[in-house]
Short mmCIF file of C-alpha atoms in Angstrom, two decimals:
data_model
loop_
_atom_site.label_atom_id
_atom_site.label_comp_id
_atom_site.label_asym_id
_atom_site.label_seq_id
_atom_site.Cartn_x
_atom_site.Cartn_y
_atom_site.Cartn_z
CA MET A 1 39.02 28.34 -24.99
CA ARG A 2 41.07 27.88 -21.87
CA SER A 3 39.53 27.93 -18.43
CA SER A 4 41.25 29.71 -15.60
CA LEU A 5 41.94 27.51 -12.68
CA VAL A 6 42.37 27.63 -8.93
CA LEU A 7 44.15 24.54 -7.67
CA ILE A 8 42.56 23.68 -4.33
CA ALA A 9 44.68 20.62 -3.60
CA GLY A 10 47.20 20.03 -0.91
CA GLY A 11 48.86 16.70 -0.57
CA ALA A 12 51.65 15.27 1.49
CA ALA A 13 55.23 16.10 0.69
CA LEU A 14 56.87 13.69 -1.72
CA VAL A 15 59.77 11.51 -0.68
CA LEU A 16 61.49 10.79 -3.97
CA ALA A 17 64.57 9.24 -5.43
CA CYS A 18 65.33 11.10 -8.64
CA GLY A 19 65.82 9.14 -11.82
CA ASP A 20 69.37 8.08 -12.62
CA GLY A 21 69.08 8.80 -16.34
CA GLY A 22 67.97 5.30 -17.32
CA THR A 23 64.83 4.73 -19.36
CA GLY A 24 63.57 1.52 -17.74
CA PRO A 25 61.24 1.12 -14.75
CA LYS A 26 62.77 1.30 -11.27
CA VAL A 27 62.31 -1.35 -8.59
CA ASP A 28 60.74 1.01 -6.04
CA ASP A 29 57.34 2.64 -6.11
CA GLU A 30 58.46 6.14 -7.08
CA GLY A 31 56.25 6.24 -10.17
CA ARG A 32 53.21 5.15 -8.18
CA ARG A 33 53.87 7.77 -5.51
CA LEU A 34 54.15 10.48 -8.14
CA ALA A 35 50.99 9.28 -9.86
CA ALA A 36 49.08 9.24 -6.58
CA GLN A 37 50.03 12.88 -5.96
CA PHE A 38 48.81 13.90 -9.42
CA ASP A 39 45.60 11.91 -8.94
CA ARG A 40 44.84 13.64 -5.65
CA LEU A 41 45.53 17.01 -7.22
CA ALA A 42 43.21 16.11 -10.12
CA ASP A 43 40.42 15.04 -7.75
CA SER A 44 40.50 18.39 -5.96
CA VAL A 45 40.54 20.32 -9.22
CA ASP A 46 37.67 18.22 -10.57
CA ALA A 47 35.67 18.86 -7.40
CA GLY A 48 36.05 22.57 -8.11
CA GLY A 49 34.43 22.14 -11.53
CA TYR A 50 37.57 22.39 -13.67
CA SER A 51 37.37 19.01 -15.37
CA PRO A 52 39.70 19.76 -18.34
CA ALA A 53 42.50 20.68 -15.93
CA ALA A 54 41.74 17.55 -13.92
CA ASP A 55 41.98 15.47 -17.10
CA ALA A 56 45.43 16.93 -17.82
CA LEU A 57 46.63 16.11 -14.31
CA ARG A 58 45.33 12.53 -14.54
CA HIS A 59 47.14 12.19 -17.86
CA ALA A 60 50.31 13.37 -16.10
CA ALA A 61 49.67 10.77 -13.39
CA GLU A 62 49.58 7.98 -15.95
CA ILE A 63 52.80 9.14 -17.62
CA ALA A 64 54.55 9.21 -14.23
CA ARG A 65 53.17 5.75 -13.45
CA LEU A 66 54.33 4.32 -16.80
CA THR A 67 57.76 5.93 -16.57
CA GLY A 68 58.31 4.71 -13.01
CA HIS A 69 60.56 7.57 -11.97
CA ALA A 70 61.23 11.27 -12.62
CA SER A 71 64.16 13.26 -14.02
CA PRO A 72 65.62 16.28 -12.22
CA VAL A 73 65.60 19.50 -14.26
CA SER A 74 66.48 23.14 -13.54
CA LEU A 75 63.83 25.67 -14.53
CA THR A 76 64.27 29.42 -14.46
CA ILE A 77 61.13 31.23 -13.27
CA ASP A 78 61.27 35.02 -13.31
CA GLY A 79 65.06 34.88 -13.27
CA ALA A 80 65.38 32.47 -10.33
CA THR A 81 66.73 28.95 -10.87
CA ARG A 82 64.48 26.27 -9.41
CA ASN A 83 64.90 22.52 -9.02
CA PHE A 84 61.96 20.60 -10.48
CA LEU A 85 61.21 17.00 -11.43
CA ALA A 86 59.87 16.05 -14.85
CA VAL A 87 58.56 13.30 -17.12
CA ALA A 88 57.85 13.43 -20.84
CA GLU A 89 55.98 11.56 -23.53
CA GLN A 90 55.51 11.18 -27.24
CA ILE A 91 51.99 10.13 -28.14
CA ASP A 92 51.37 8.83 -31.68
CA PHE A 93 47.63 8.93 -32.27
CA PRO A 94 45.39 8.57 -35.33
CA ASN A 95 43.70 11.53 -36.96
CA LEU A 96 40.09 10.37 -37.17
CA GLU A 97 37.60 11.85 -39.59
CA CYS A 98 34.15 11.04 -38.23
CA SER A 99 30.62 11.71 -39.44
CA TRP A 100 27.35 11.31 -37.59
CA PRO A 101 24.05 10.91 -39.47
CA SER A 102 21.85 13.97 -38.98
CA ASP A 103 19.31 11.93 -36.94
CA SER A 104 21.87 10.29 -34.66
CA GLY A 105 21.62 12.67 -31.76
CA ARG A 106 24.69 14.56 -32.94
CA VAL A 107 24.46 18.33 -32.56
CA GLU A 108 23.26 20.55 -35.40
CA PRO A 109 23.07 24.35 -35.76
CA GLY A 110 20.16 26.03 -34.02
CA ASP A 111 19.17 29.48 -32.82
CA THR A 112 21.58 32.06 -31.49
CA VAL A 113 23.01 32.80 -28.09
CA VAL A 114 25.01 35.71 -26.74
CA VAL A 115 28.70 34.95 -26.33
CA PRO A 116 30.42 36.27 -23.19
CA PRO A 117 33.07 38.94 -23.67
CA GLY A 118 36.08 37.74 -25.62
CA ASP A 119 36.48 35.20 -28.38
CA SER A 120 37.06 31.47 -28.27
CA THR A 121 40.66 31.97 -27.21
CA GLY A 122 39.66 33.82 -24.06
CA VAL A 123 41.03 37.18 -25.22
CA VAL A 124 38.84 40.18 -24.38
CA PRO A 125 38.43 42.84 -27.09
CA PRO A 126 40.23 46.11 -26.35
CA ASP A 127 36.98 47.84 -25.44
CA GLY A 128 36.07 45.00 -23.06
CA GLY A 129 32.63 44.78 -24.65
CA GLY A 130 30.40 41.88 -25.52
CA GLY A 131 31.26 39.37 -28.17
CA GLY A 132 28.29 39.11 -30.52
CA VAL A 133 26.38 35.91 -31.23
CA MET A 134 27.08 32.38 -32.37
CA PRO A 135 24.93 29.35 -33.20
CA PRO A 136 24.50 27.02 -30.22
CA ASP A 137 24.13 23.26 -30.27
CA THR A 138 20.72 21.69 -30.94
CA VAL A 139 20.45 17.98 -30.31
CA VAL A 140 18.38 15.85 -32.67
CA LEU A 141 17.40 12.74 -30.71
CA PRO A 142 16.77 9.29 -32.19
CA PRO A 143 13.39 7.60 -31.74
CA PRO A 144 12.61 6.67 -28.11
CA GLY A 145 14.29 3.48 -26.99
CA GLU A 146 16.87 3.48 -29.76
CA PRO A 147 20.44 4.43 -28.91
CA PRO A 148 22.10 6.73 -31.43
CA PRO A 149 24.38 4.87 -33.81
CA PRO A 150 28.14 5.26 -33.44
CA PRO A 151 29.86 7.68 -35.81
CA GLU A 152 31.51 6.47 -38.98
CA CYS A 153 35.24 7.14 -38.66
CA HIS A 154 38.32 6.48 -40.71
CA VAL A 155 41.99 7.24 -40.13
CA VAL A 156 43.73 9.93 -42.14
CA GLY A 157 47.31 9.88 -40.95
CA THR A 158 48.89 9.37 -37.56
CA PHE A 159 50.15 12.40 -35.67
CA SER A 160 52.85 12.75 -33.03
CA MET A 161 52.77 15.22 -30.15
CA ARG A 162 55.26 15.55 -27.30
CA THR A 163 54.51 16.70 -23.79
CA LEU A 164 56.70 17.76 -20.88
CA ILE A 165 55.33 17.81 -17.32
CA ALA A 166 57.53 19.36 -14.62
CA TRP A 167 56.65 20.07 -10.99
CA GLU A 168 58.01 21.47 -7.76
CA PRO A 169 58.89 18.27 -5.88
CA GLU A 170 58.31 19.07 -2.23
CA HIS A 171 54.57 19.79 -2.32
CA MET A 172 53.72 19.75 -6.05
CA ALA A 173 52.67 23.38 -5.55
CA GLU A 174 53.72 24.37 -9.07
CA VAL A 175 53.26 22.46 -12.33
CA VAL A 176 54.58 23.41 -15.77
CA ARG A 177 53.21 21.75 -18.91
CA ILE A 178 54.35 21.92 -22.54
CA VAL A 179 52.32 20.28 -25.33
CA ALA A 180 54.17 20.55 -28.64
CA ASP A 181 54.39 19.38 -32.19
CA VAL A 182 57.64 17.49 -32.72
CA GLY A 183 60.75 19.53 -33.47
CA SER A 184 61.25 23.26 -32.96
CA ASN A 185 58.39 25.75 -33.06
CA ALA A 186 56.74 28.73 -31.40
CA VAL A 187 53.63 29.34 -29.29
CA ALA A 188 50.61 28.98 -31.57
CA PRO A 189 46.81 28.99 -31.16
CA GLY A 190 44.90 25.83 -31.94
CA VAL A 191 47.49 23.34 -30.70
CA PRO A 192 45.40 20.49 -29.26
CA ASP A 193 45.94 19.76 -25.58
CA VAL A 194 46.35 16.02 -25.92
CA MET A 195 46.59 15.77 -22.13
CA THR A 196 42.90 16.72 -21.86
CA GLY A 197 41.62 14.69 -24.82
CA LEU A 198 42.69 13.37 -28.20
CA PRO A 199 41.54 15.54 -31.11
CA SER A 200 39.33 14.22 -33.89
CA THR A 201 37.81 15.89 -36.92
CA VAL A 202 34.02 15.59 -37.05
CA SER A 203 31.03 16.71 -39.05
CA ALA A 204 27.37 16.56 -38.10
CA ASP A 205 26.30 15.04 -41.38
CA PRO A 206 28.04 12.72 -43.86
CA ALA A 207 27.21 15.22 -46.60
CA ASP A 208 29.35 17.79 -44.75
CA PRO A 209 32.90 16.42 -45.05
CA PRO A 210 35.24 16.95 -42.11
CA THR A 211 37.99 19.51 -42.40
CA ALA A 212 41.53 18.24 -42.08
CA PRO A 213 43.86 19.75 -39.47
CA PRO A 214 46.30 22.46 -40.59
CA ASP A 215 49.36 21.50 -42.59
CA SER A 216 52.55 21.04 -40.65
CA ALA A 217 54.94 23.96 -40.73
CA PRO A 218 58.64 23.58 -41.61
CA GLY A 219 60.50 22.29 -38.59
CA GLY A 220 57.36 20.73 -37.17
CA GLY A 221 56.13 17.39 -38.37
CA GLY A 222 52.95 15.71 -37.35
CA GLY A 223 54.08 12.22 -38.20
CA GLY A 224 51.36 11.89 -40.83
CA VAL A 225 49.24 13.93 -43.23
CA GLY A 226 49.36 17.51 -41.91
CA GLY A 227 50.11 18.32 -38.29
CA TYR A 228 49.55 20.77 -35.47
CA PRO A 229 52.58 23.08 -35.69
CA GLY A 230 53.45 25.04 -32.59
CA PHE A 231 53.15 24.51 -28.86
CA MET A 232 51.05 25.50 -25.87
CA GLY A 233 52.41 26.04 -22.39
CA GLU A 234 50.82 26.29 -18.95
CA TYR A 235 52.11 27.32 -15.53
CA LEU A 236 49.91 26.30 -12.58
CA VAL A 237 50.36 27.45 -9.00
CA ARG A 238 48.31 25.73 -6.33
CA ASP A 239 45.78 27.96 -4.56
CA VAL A 240 46.59 30.81 -6.95
CA GLY A 241 45.71 29.93 -10.52
CA SER A 242 46.90 29.26 -14.03
CA TRP A 243 48.89 31.19 -16.62
CA TRP A 244 49.12 30.35 -20.35
CA ALA A 245 51.94 30.91 -22.83
CA VAL A 246 51.46 33.95 -25.06
CA GLU A 247 54.88 33.96 -26.72
CA GLY A 248 58.00 31.84 -26.77
CA ASN A 249 59.83 29.01 -28.50
CA GLN A 250 60.61 25.41 -27.71
CA SER A 251 62.47 22.45 -29.18
CA ASN A 252 62.17 18.76 -28.46
CA ASP A 253 63.81 15.58 -29.67
CA LEU A 254 63.38 11.86 -29.13
CA VAL A 255 66.82 10.70 -28.00
CA SER A 256 66.16 7.00 -27.52
CA ALA A 257 63.32 4.50 -27.23
CA SER A 258 64.60 1.14 -26.13
CA GLY A 259 63.17 0.01 -22.84
CA ALA A 260 60.14 -1.33 -21.01
CA CYS A 261 57.52 0.81 -19.31
CA THR A 262 56.10 -0.27 -15.98
CA GLU A 263 53.14 -1.55 -18.04
CA ASP A 264 53.12 -2.40 -21.72
CA ARG A 265 49.69 -0.88 -22.52
CA ALA A 266 47.91 2.39 -21.76
CA THR A 267 44.51 3.83 -22.67
CA PHE A 268 43.80 7.52 -23.15
CA ASP A 269 40.44 8.82 -24.26
CA TRP A 270 39.27 6.68 -27.20
CA ALA A 271 42.58 4.99 -28.10
CA GLU A 272 44.78 2.20 -26.75
CA PHE A 273 48.56 2.47 -26.96
CA SER A 274 51.64 0.33 -26.64
CA CYS A 275 54.27 1.79 -24.32
CA GLU A 276 58.04 2.02 -24.74
CA ALA A 277 60.37 3.66 -22.24
CA SER A 278 62.10 6.60 -23.92
CA SER A 279 64.41 9.53 -23.34
CA PHE A 280 63.73 13.04 -24.69
CA ARG A 281 65.50 16.36 -24.86
CA PHE A 282 63.48 19.53 -24.21
CA GLU A 283 64.35 23.21 -24.24
CA PHE A 284 61.99 26.19 -24.00
CA GLY A 285 61.54 29.83 -23.11
CA MET A 286 58.09 31.38 -22.77
CA THR A 287 56.10 34.26 -21.32
CA VAL A 288 52.85 33.30 -19.62
CA GLU A 289 49.85 35.45 -18.71
CA PRO A 290 46.54 34.76 -16.94
CA LEU A 291 43.24 34.67 -18.77
CA ARG A 292 41.52 38.04 -18.86
CA TYR A 293 38.05 36.70 -18.10
CA GLU A 294 36.50 33.65 -16.47
CA PRO A 295 34.93 31.49 -19.21
CA LEU A 296 32.65 29.66 -16.77
CA THR A 297 30.93 32.89 -15.68
CA GLY A 298 31.85 35.47 -18.30
CA VAL A 299 33.16 37.78 -15.57
CA VAL A 300 35.85 40.15 -16.83
CA ASN A 301 38.92 40.29 -14.57
CA PRO A 302 37.31 38.04 -11.93
CA PRO A 303 38.28 38.61 -8.29
CA ASN A 304 41.05 36.49 -6.82
CA SER A 305 42.29 35.61 -10.30
CA PRO A 306 46.01 35.39 -11.07
CA GLU A 307 47.76 38.64 -11.87
CA GLY A 308 50.82 39.67 -13.80
CA SER A 309 52.99 37.68 -16.18
CA HIS A 310 55.89 35.29 -15.68
CA THR A 311 58.86 34.18 -17.75
CA LEU A 312 59.86 30.53 -17.66
CA ALA A 313 62.83 28.84 -19.29
CA LEU A 314 64.40 25.42 -19.45
CA GLY A 315 67.87 24.88 -20.87
CA SER A 316 68.51 21.82 -22.99
CA SER A 317 67.64 18.95 -20.63
CA SER A 318 67.32 15.19 -20.81
CA VAL A 319 63.96 13.94 -19.52
CA ASP A 320 62.88 10.31 -19.22
CA GLY A 321 59.39 9.30 -20.26
CA VAL A 322 57.44 7.08 -22.62
CA ARG A 323 56.54 6.74 -26.26
CA LEU A 324 52.94 5.69 -26.81
CA GLU A 325 51.99 4.21 -30.18
CA VAL A 326 48.35 3.61 -31.09
CA ILE A 327 47.32 -0.01 -31.51
CA ALA A 328 43.51 0.26 -31.27
CA TRP A 329 40.79 2.90 -31.24
CA THR A 330 37.06 3.20 -30.83
CA PRO A 331 34.80 5.88 -32.34
CA PRO A 332 34.87 8.97 -30.11
CA PRO A 333 31.77 9.23 -27.93
CA LEU A 334 28.99 11.67 -28.62
CA PRO A 335 29.42 14.94 -26.71
CA PRO A 336 27.35 15.41 -23.54
CA GLU A 337 23.84 16.62 -24.29
CA PRO A 338 22.47 19.76 -22.65
CA GLY A 339 19.94 18.80 -20.00
CA PRO A 340 18.30 15.40 -19.50
CA GLY A 341 18.62 12.89 -22.27
CA PRO A 342 19.89 9.43 -23.18
CA ASP A 343 23.45 8.53 -22.26
CA PRO A 344 26.14 8.82 -24.94
CA VAL A 345 26.90 5.75 -27.00
CA PRO A 346 29.37 3.46 -25.22
CA VAL A 347 32.82 3.56 -26.77
CA ASP A 348 33.50 -0.14 -26.33
CA SER A 349 32.14 -1.06 -29.74
CA GLY A 350 33.70 -0.87 -33.14
CA VAL A 351 37.28 -1.45 -31.96
CA VAL A 352 39.75 -1.15 -34.81
CA ARG A 353 43.22 -2.65 -34.55
CA MET A 354 46.09 -0.77 -36.10
CA SER A 355 49.59 -1.79 -37.11
CA LEU A 356 52.31 -0.07 -35.10
CA ARG A 357 54.56 0.49 -38.07
CA PRO A 358 54.22 0.13 -41.86
#
């Protein structure tokens, strides 16, 4: 379920030198300046209570920092050609299958709770009515004084996702994001937003085996067993809101990976990655629409929410960025518990080292 978003951030105008097409770090501080702008934007969004959006912006900050520069691209928004800057990434992460013992503090099914209008995708039924019931989360706590044990996880394949982050350069007032399976594909539900958190497959009890992610569709390719075919797109306008892709197609390709990032390591969520400067080619066309209700409140057509739809397109364009390959991971942390309770298990235990290539 996506959350609608009002970007409350300002920020000073950027003074940039656009990338010259190379894939190595530049000698100036362009990447740091770009990252600082994204970080400030993320802080303001987080202060407004929209932490997933803030996580995505902080992810974008790190990619800009690691790339060290940005690539100029020409986007078409509602028929008008606009000059944006962009960075890209390929992130190769493990698919973890994790199980928590039933007495570990992991959530288990409980009673029922009324769901606000619409389903988990944020789409309101045609009649605009309520959405029925679903089982909530009930936390089973360990004995007092004992921290819950970490989950038992093992790797089933390594998946690859590619992201494109483009922004209006003068004030960063508009941001466009694409998160896609590799290759060519269409808008699809269920594509994990790896900029907000790495996906993992979990079950509440070892006796209940995790379910593997969907098989990769032709033309996709998750880089391992199965995949996440399709892409998700987002168009954010500061002080206005957020629109999400409802239809469209995209294609992406890794052109080269043969340089140094500004740093040779990066950590996202529960995994550590090596970093290699890379060049990508992206192309997309999509229609975006606002959410029809506010998930945080359940209000249908909330006031001051974005209105209308937009069409966005990017012709085949070369974008510099990074390729991140997993080298270590820790078991994902337990989800936050409702109300007071013990802190989640630290994720600094059980580190597992992984080979970069077979």
